[in-house]
Short mmCIF file of C-alpha atoms in Angstrom, two decimals:
data_model
loop_
_atom_site.label_atom_id
_atom_site.label_comp_id
_atom_site.label_asym_id
_atom_site.label_seq_id
_atom_site.Cartn_x
_atom_site.Cartn_y
_atom_site.Cartn_z
CA TYR M 1 -13.99 97.13 -133.15
CA ASN M 2 -14.28 98.34 -137.49
CA ASP M 3 -16.02 101.60 -136.99
CA PRO M 4 -18.39 101.91 -140.28
CA PHE M 5 -19.13 105.31 -139.72
CA THR M 6 -15.72 107.57 -139.93
CA THR M 7 -16.61 109.24 -142.24
CA VAL M 8 -19.85 110.51 -140.48
CA CYS M 9 -19.39 110.45 -136.73
CA GLN M 10 -16.85 113.09 -135.80
CA PRO M 11 -14.83 113.39 -132.68
CA SER M 12 -17.48 115.43 -130.16
CA ARG M 13 -16.75 116.45 -126.25
CA GLU M 14 -21.18 116.31 -126.28
CA PHE M 15 -20.99 114.01 -123.72
CA LEU M 16 -20.32 113.91 -119.98
CA ILE M 17 -18.55 111.39 -117.84
CA ILE M 18 -19.01 111.36 -114.06
CA HIS M 19 -17.25 108.68 -112.28
CA SER M 20 -20.13 106.37 -109.68
CA TYR M 21 -18.53 104.67 -106.68
CA MET M 22 -21.52 102.80 -107.07
CA HIS M 23 -20.39 100.49 -109.87
CA TYR M 24 -16.52 99.55 -111.04
CA ASN M 25 -16.90 101.03 -114.42
CA ASP M 26 -17.70 105.25 -114.87
CA VAL M 27 -21.49 105.96 -116.21
CA VAL M 28 -22.11 108.79 -119.08
CA PHE M 29 -24.17 110.47 -118.86
CA TYR M 30 -25.69 111.77 -122.30
CA LYS M 31 -27.28 115.09 -122.84
CA HIS M 32 -30.97 115.53 -123.76
CA THR M 33 -30.20 116.46 -126.82
CA ASP M 34 -28.60 112.15 -127.37
CA ILE M 35 -32.44 110.55 -127.85
CA SER M 36 -35.97 112.21 -129.18
CA VAL M 37 -38.63 110.47 -127.56
CA GLU M 38 -42.36 110.31 -129.67
CA CYS M 39 -44.94 109.68 -127.47
CA GLY M 40 -47.45 108.31 -130.28
CA THR M 41 -50.91 108.00 -130.49
CA SER M 42 -50.55 103.98 -130.57
CA SER M 43 -46.62 103.13 -130.07
CA ILE M 44 -43.45 104.50 -128.33
CA SER M 45 -40.35 105.97 -130.88
CA LEU M 46 -37.44 105.87 -129.34
CA ALA M 47 -34.00 107.67 -132.15
CA ILE M 48 -30.72 107.61 -130.34
CA LEU M 49 -27.46 109.22 -131.77
CA ILE M 50 -25.36 106.59 -133.19
CA CYS M 51 -22.15 108.41 -132.78
CA PRO M 52 -21.25 108.81 -129.00
CA VAL M 53 -21.96 104.89 -129.41
CA VAL M 54 -19.68 104.35 -131.72
CA TYR M 55 -17.00 106.49 -129.43
CA THR M 56 -17.57 104.19 -126.24
CA GLY M 57 -17.28 101.10 -127.29
CA TYR M 58 -20.37 100.25 -128.62
CA ASN M 59 -22.55 99.08 -131.96
CA GLU M 60 -26.48 99.56 -132.56
CA SER M 61 -27.13 95.47 -132.05
CA LEU M 62 -25.78 96.09 -128.35
CA LEU M 63 -27.92 98.61 -127.19
CA ILE M 64 -30.68 97.03 -125.65
CA LEU M 65 -33.89 97.76 -124.62
CA ASN M 66 -35.21 96.97 -121.04
CA HIS M 67 -33.23 93.96 -120.66
CA ILE M 68 -34.47 91.84 -123.55
CA PHE M 69 -32.34 89.69 -126.15
CA ASN M 70 -35.22 88.00 -127.68
CA LYS M 71 -36.83 89.29 -129.24
CA PRO M 72 -36.57 91.01 -132.98
CA GLU M 73 -39.68 93.61 -132.66
CA CYS M 74 -37.55 95.18 -129.55
CA GLN M 75 -34.20 95.37 -130.49
CA GLY M 76 -33.10 98.81 -132.71
CA THR M 77 -32.38 99.64 -135.89
CA LEU M 78 -30.28 101.94 -137.70
CA ASP M 79 -31.49 104.52 -139.87
CA GLU M 80 -28.10 106.36 -141.85
CA SER M 81 -30.70 108.84 -143.83
CA SER M 82 -30.82 111.25 -141.63
CA ASN M 83 -27.99 114.17 -140.79
CA LEU M 84 -27.42 112.44 -137.39
CA PRO M 85 -27.05 108.62 -137.96
CA VAL M 86 -29.27 107.21 -135.37
CA VAL M 87 -30.49 104.29 -133.46
CA ARG M 88 -34.08 103.36 -133.69
CA PHE M 89 -36.91 101.14 -131.20
CA THR M 90 -40.46 100.92 -131.72
CA PHE M 91 -43.43 98.90 -128.98
CA PRO M 92 -46.28 99.51 -129.52
CA ILE M 93 -48.48 100.58 -125.74
CA ASN M 94 -49.52 97.40 -125.60
CA MET M 95 -49.55 96.30 -122.05
CA THR M 96 -48.50 92.25 -123.29
CA ASN M 97 -45.80 94.49 -125.44
CA ALA M 98 -44.10 96.69 -125.02
CA CYS M 99 -40.53 95.60 -124.44
CA GLY M 100 -40.59 95.51 -120.80
CA SER M 101 -41.96 98.99 -120.26
CA THR M 102 -43.07 99.82 -116.47
CA PHE M 103 -46.59 101.25 -116.65
CA LEU M 104 -47.29 103.09 -113.70
CA THR M 105 -50.85 104.66 -113.21
CA THR M 106 -50.65 107.74 -110.52
CA SER M 107 -54.13 109.42 -109.89
CA ALA M 108 -54.38 113.68 -109.22
CA ALA M 109 -57.43 115.83 -108.54
CA GLY M 110 -58.53 117.34 -111.51
CA THR M 111 -57.72 120.29 -113.15
CA GLY M 112 -59.40 122.77 -116.43
CA ILE M 113 -61.15 120.78 -118.93
CA PHE M 114 -60.97 117.89 -116.43
CA ALA M 115 -62.55 120.15 -113.26
CA ASP M 116 -65.22 117.61 -113.29
CA PHE M 117 -63.73 114.76 -112.29
CA SER M 118 -63.08 114.09 -108.59
CA ASN M 119 -60.10 112.62 -109.75
CA ILE M 120 -57.69 111.54 -112.80
CA GLN M 121 -55.39 109.24 -113.06
CA THR M 122 -52.92 109.10 -115.80
CA VAL M 123 -51.14 106.24 -117.02
CA ASN M 124 -46.45 106.69 -117.28
CA ILE M 125 -44.60 104.17 -120.22
CA SER M 126 -41.34 104.56 -119.47
CA GLY M 127 -37.82 102.22 -119.31
CA VAL M 128 -34.56 102.70 -120.22
CA VAL M 129 -32.39 101.27 -122.61
CA HIS M 130 -28.80 100.31 -121.86
CA SER M 131 -25.36 99.43 -122.94
CA HIS M 132 -25.02 96.36 -122.67
CA ASP M 133 -21.33 95.17 -122.30
CA PRO M 134 -19.09 92.40 -124.33
CA THR M 135 -16.15 92.08 -122.01
CA THR M 136 -15.41 89.09 -121.05
CA GLY M 137 -12.74 88.82 -118.61
CA ILE M 138 -12.34 90.10 -115.12
CA VAL M 139 -12.38 93.38 -115.88
CA THR M 140 -13.86 95.28 -118.00
CA TYR M 141 -13.14 99.09 -118.92
CA ASN M 142 -15.95 99.86 -120.97
CA ALA M 143 -18.21 103.19 -119.89
CA GLU M 144 -21.98 102.90 -119.03
CA LEU M 145 -24.58 103.54 -121.44
CA LYS M 146 -28.06 104.56 -120.26
CA TYR M 147 -31.02 106.32 -122.09
CA TYR M 148 -33.81 107.05 -120.08
CA TYR M 149 -37.53 107.40 -121.96
CA SER M 150 -41.23 108.09 -120.95
CA CYS M 151 -44.99 108.65 -122.00
CA ALA M 152 -47.68 110.10 -119.69
CA TYR M 153 -50.93 108.96 -121.31
CA PRO M 154 -55.06 110.08 -119.69
CA LEU M 155 -56.16 107.15 -118.43
CA GLU M 156 -59.32 107.62 -121.20
CA TYR M 157 -57.13 107.36 -123.76
CA LEU M 158 -55.03 104.91 -123.62
CA ILE M 159 -58.19 102.73 -123.19
CA ASN M 160 -60.17 104.10 -126.63
CA ASN M 161 -57.12 103.68 -128.17
CA THR M 162 -54.94 101.10 -127.42
CA GLN M 163 -55.30 97.22 -125.24
CA VAL M 164 -55.54 98.40 -121.92
CA GLU M 165 -57.62 95.89 -120.18
CA VAL M 166 -56.91 96.59 -116.50
CA TYR M 167 -59.17 99.17 -116.32
CA HIS M 168 -62.88 99.81 -115.23
CA VAL M 169 -66.19 102.40 -116.05
CA LEU M 170 -67.51 104.80 -113.40
CA MET M 171 -69.45 107.59 -113.59
CA ASP M 172 -68.90 110.69 -111.51
CA ARG M 173 -72.03 112.18 -112.04
CA CYS M 174 -75.34 112.11 -114.19
CA TYR M 175 -77.85 114.52 -114.41
CA ALA M 176 -80.81 115.34 -117.22
CA SER M 177 -81.26 119.64 -118.24
CA ILE M 178 -84.38 120.61 -120.58
CA SER M 179 -81.67 122.40 -122.50
CA PRO M 180 -79.10 120.57 -124.66
CA GLN M 181 -76.82 122.56 -123.84
CA PRO M 182 -76.01 122.60 -119.70
CA ALA M 183 -74.24 125.36 -118.51
CA ASN M 184 -77.78 128.26 -118.73
CA SER M 185 -80.23 125.44 -118.22
CA THR M 186 -81.86 123.86 -115.62
CA PHE M 187 -81.26 120.30 -114.15
CA PHE M 188 -81.75 118.33 -112.16
CA ASN M 189 -78.74 115.75 -110.41
CA LEU M 190 -79.72 111.96 -110.65
CA PHE M 191 -76.36 111.13 -108.92
CA VAL M 192 -73.72 113.04 -107.98
CA SER M 193 -70.03 110.79 -106.30
CA CYS M 194 -71.47 108.46 -104.53
CA SER M 195 -74.65 110.50 -103.12
CA LYS M 196 -77.99 109.95 -105.90
CA ASP M 197 -81.38 110.94 -105.81
CA GLN M 198 -83.94 108.33 -103.54
CA MET M 199 -85.25 107.86 -106.48
CA THR M 200 -82.27 107.18 -108.72
CA THR M 201 -81.13 103.08 -108.43
CA MET M 202 -76.85 102.35 -109.14
CA HIS M 203 -76.83 98.52 -111.27
CA GLU M 204 -73.35 98.69 -111.45
CA ASN M 205 -70.41 101.59 -111.35
CA GLY M 206 -66.75 101.12 -111.44
CA ASP M 207 -67.61 97.06 -111.63
CA SER M 208 -66.99 96.47 -115.10
CA HIS M 209 -66.36 97.50 -118.76
CA HIS M 210 -70.19 99.03 -118.57
CA ALA M 211 -72.18 101.62 -116.16
CA ARG M 212 -75.58 101.22 -116.09
CA PHE M 213 -78.01 103.22 -114.24
CA SER M 214 -82.09 103.18 -113.63
CA PHE M 215 -84.17 106.08 -113.04
CA PRO M 216 -88.88 106.13 -112.94
CA ALA M 217 -89.64 109.03 -115.55
CA PHE M 218 -90.12 112.23 -114.58
CA ARG M 219 -91.29 116.20 -115.85
CA PHE M 220 -89.77 119.56 -114.26
CA VAL M 221 -91.76 121.21 -113.13
CA GLU M 222 -91.65 124.38 -115.07
CA GLN M 223 -93.34 121.67 -118.26
CA GLN M 224 -96.69 120.60 -115.86
CA ASN M 225 -98.16 122.49 -118.44
CA GLN M 226 -97.19 121.18 -121.70
CA THR M 227 -98.01 118.04 -123.43
CA MET M 228 -95.24 116.79 -124.14
CA SER M 229 -91.95 117.17 -122.02
CA THR M 230 -88.00 116.84 -122.75
CA TYR M 231 -85.25 117.04 -121.21
CA TYR M 232 -81.19 115.65 -121.86
CA LEU M 233 -79.44 112.86 -120.35
CA HIS M 234 -75.43 113.60 -119.09
CA CYS M 235 -73.32 111.39 -117.67
CA ILE M 236 -69.41 112.40 -116.51
CA THR M 237 -67.54 109.55 -116.84
CA ARG M 238 -63.93 108.68 -116.19
CA LEU M 239 -61.67 105.37 -116.12
CA CYS M 240 -60.77 104.10 -112.62
CA GLU M 241 -57.82 100.47 -112.55
CA ILE M 242 -59.49 98.08 -111.40
CA SER M 243 -56.83 97.40 -107.72
CA THR M 244 -58.43 100.90 -107.07
CA CYS M 245 -62.20 101.35 -108.27
CA ASN M 246 -63.30 100.81 -105.24
CA ASP M 247 -61.49 104.22 -103.27
CA PHE M 248 -62.73 106.33 -105.45
CA LYS M 249 -66.66 105.02 -104.67
CA GLN M 250 -65.89 106.08 -101.51
CA CYS M 251 -67.44 108.98 -100.13
CA ASN M 252 -65.03 110.27 -97.50
CA ASN M 253 -62.19 111.35 -100.60
CA ARG M 254 -64.25 113.04 -103.17
CA ARG M 255 -64.38 116.50 -103.76
CA ARG M 256 -67.02 118.21 -102.73
CA ARG M 257 -68.89 119.70 -105.76
CA ASP M 258 -70.97 123.39 -106.51
CA VAL M 259 -73.87 122.25 -105.95
CA ARG M 260 -75.30 125.75 -107.41
CA SER M 261 -73.78 125.51 -111.26
CA THR M 262 -73.25 122.83 -113.65
CA GLY M 263 -69.63 122.93 -113.96
CA VAL M 264 -70.03 120.85 -117.28
CA SER M 265 -67.24 121.09 -119.54
CA GLU M 266 -68.77 118.91 -122.87
CA ALA M 267 -65.04 118.42 -123.46
CA THR M 268 -65.85 114.58 -119.94
CA THR M 269 -69.00 114.86 -121.25
CA LEU M 270 -71.39 112.29 -122.21
CA SER M 271 -74.69 113.66 -122.86
CA SER M 272 -78.13 111.70 -125.05
CA VAL M 273 -78.03 113.60 -128.78
CA VAL M 274 -82.05 112.11 -128.46
CA PRO M 275 -83.97 114.20 -125.64
CA ILE M 276 -85.72 111.73 -123.14
CA VAL M 277 -90.40 112.68 -123.65
CA THR M 278 -92.81 112.18 -121.29
CA ARG M 279 -96.43 112.79 -122.03
CA ASN M 280 -99.16 114.41 -120.15
CA GLU M 281 -102.11 112.39 -120.93
CA ASN M 282 -104.25 114.82 -118.28
CA CYS M 283 -102.47 118.48 -119.62
CA LYS M 284 -105.16 119.86 -122.60
CA SER M 285 -103.32 122.23 -125.62
CA ALA M 286 -104.94 125.26 -125.22
CA ASN M 287 -106.96 124.80 -128.65
CA GLN M 288 -108.44 122.41 -127.50
#
């Protein structure tokens, strides 16, 4: 093998060779610094140090992403502009064109700013870059290289910023409040999880890319003597994988909530900018 990096790649012992009883050849597990992963807003980028690859007997063309050989956009390119030369892979966050990456959706109870959600779904995108041994004989003495990567994204982010189209919109809670900032305001729950007010009608929820409900006009009792009554609508929404949306709508799988407080976080609530206004025609103002 003609090593083009003789002046750049100096002998190194930073990698550890571990004998694997599952393979006839040795498997080399490199230190985590041999690969860097950038979980970008619309793509994932990998950078693998080329020198350990060269020392093992390979070059950049023999590093294969997720066993994909025939797509130029999934092949690595050599970058010698940095202090340590690397092989770079970049691919979009797109279930139909992520160079063979695996998309796995997991669920967990909402915490922190997501505390209002019964469950939060996270999508883990993972895969492996492995070496391709060009040996054509019966045996090989070349070690096998494997570089694993993994990125985790909130499901809501993927829907809003990428082309992942296998999820539905699910409203977790909708309520009305007198103030646009409901933390210190009187509020009324139109529905919470699978429990709803008797006057609220759910038309579509967790069944498509849209969610709809309706309710008749009402007034807050404390505004009954006012000619104009105003209130704001707030909905806590999230996304669910199509195959699991029905599970999230089951009452026995939902978390109990404290009805004494709104428990609202601005980061997870969509609020109406313009208030809903109702007029009491039978109410006379104090000046009349």
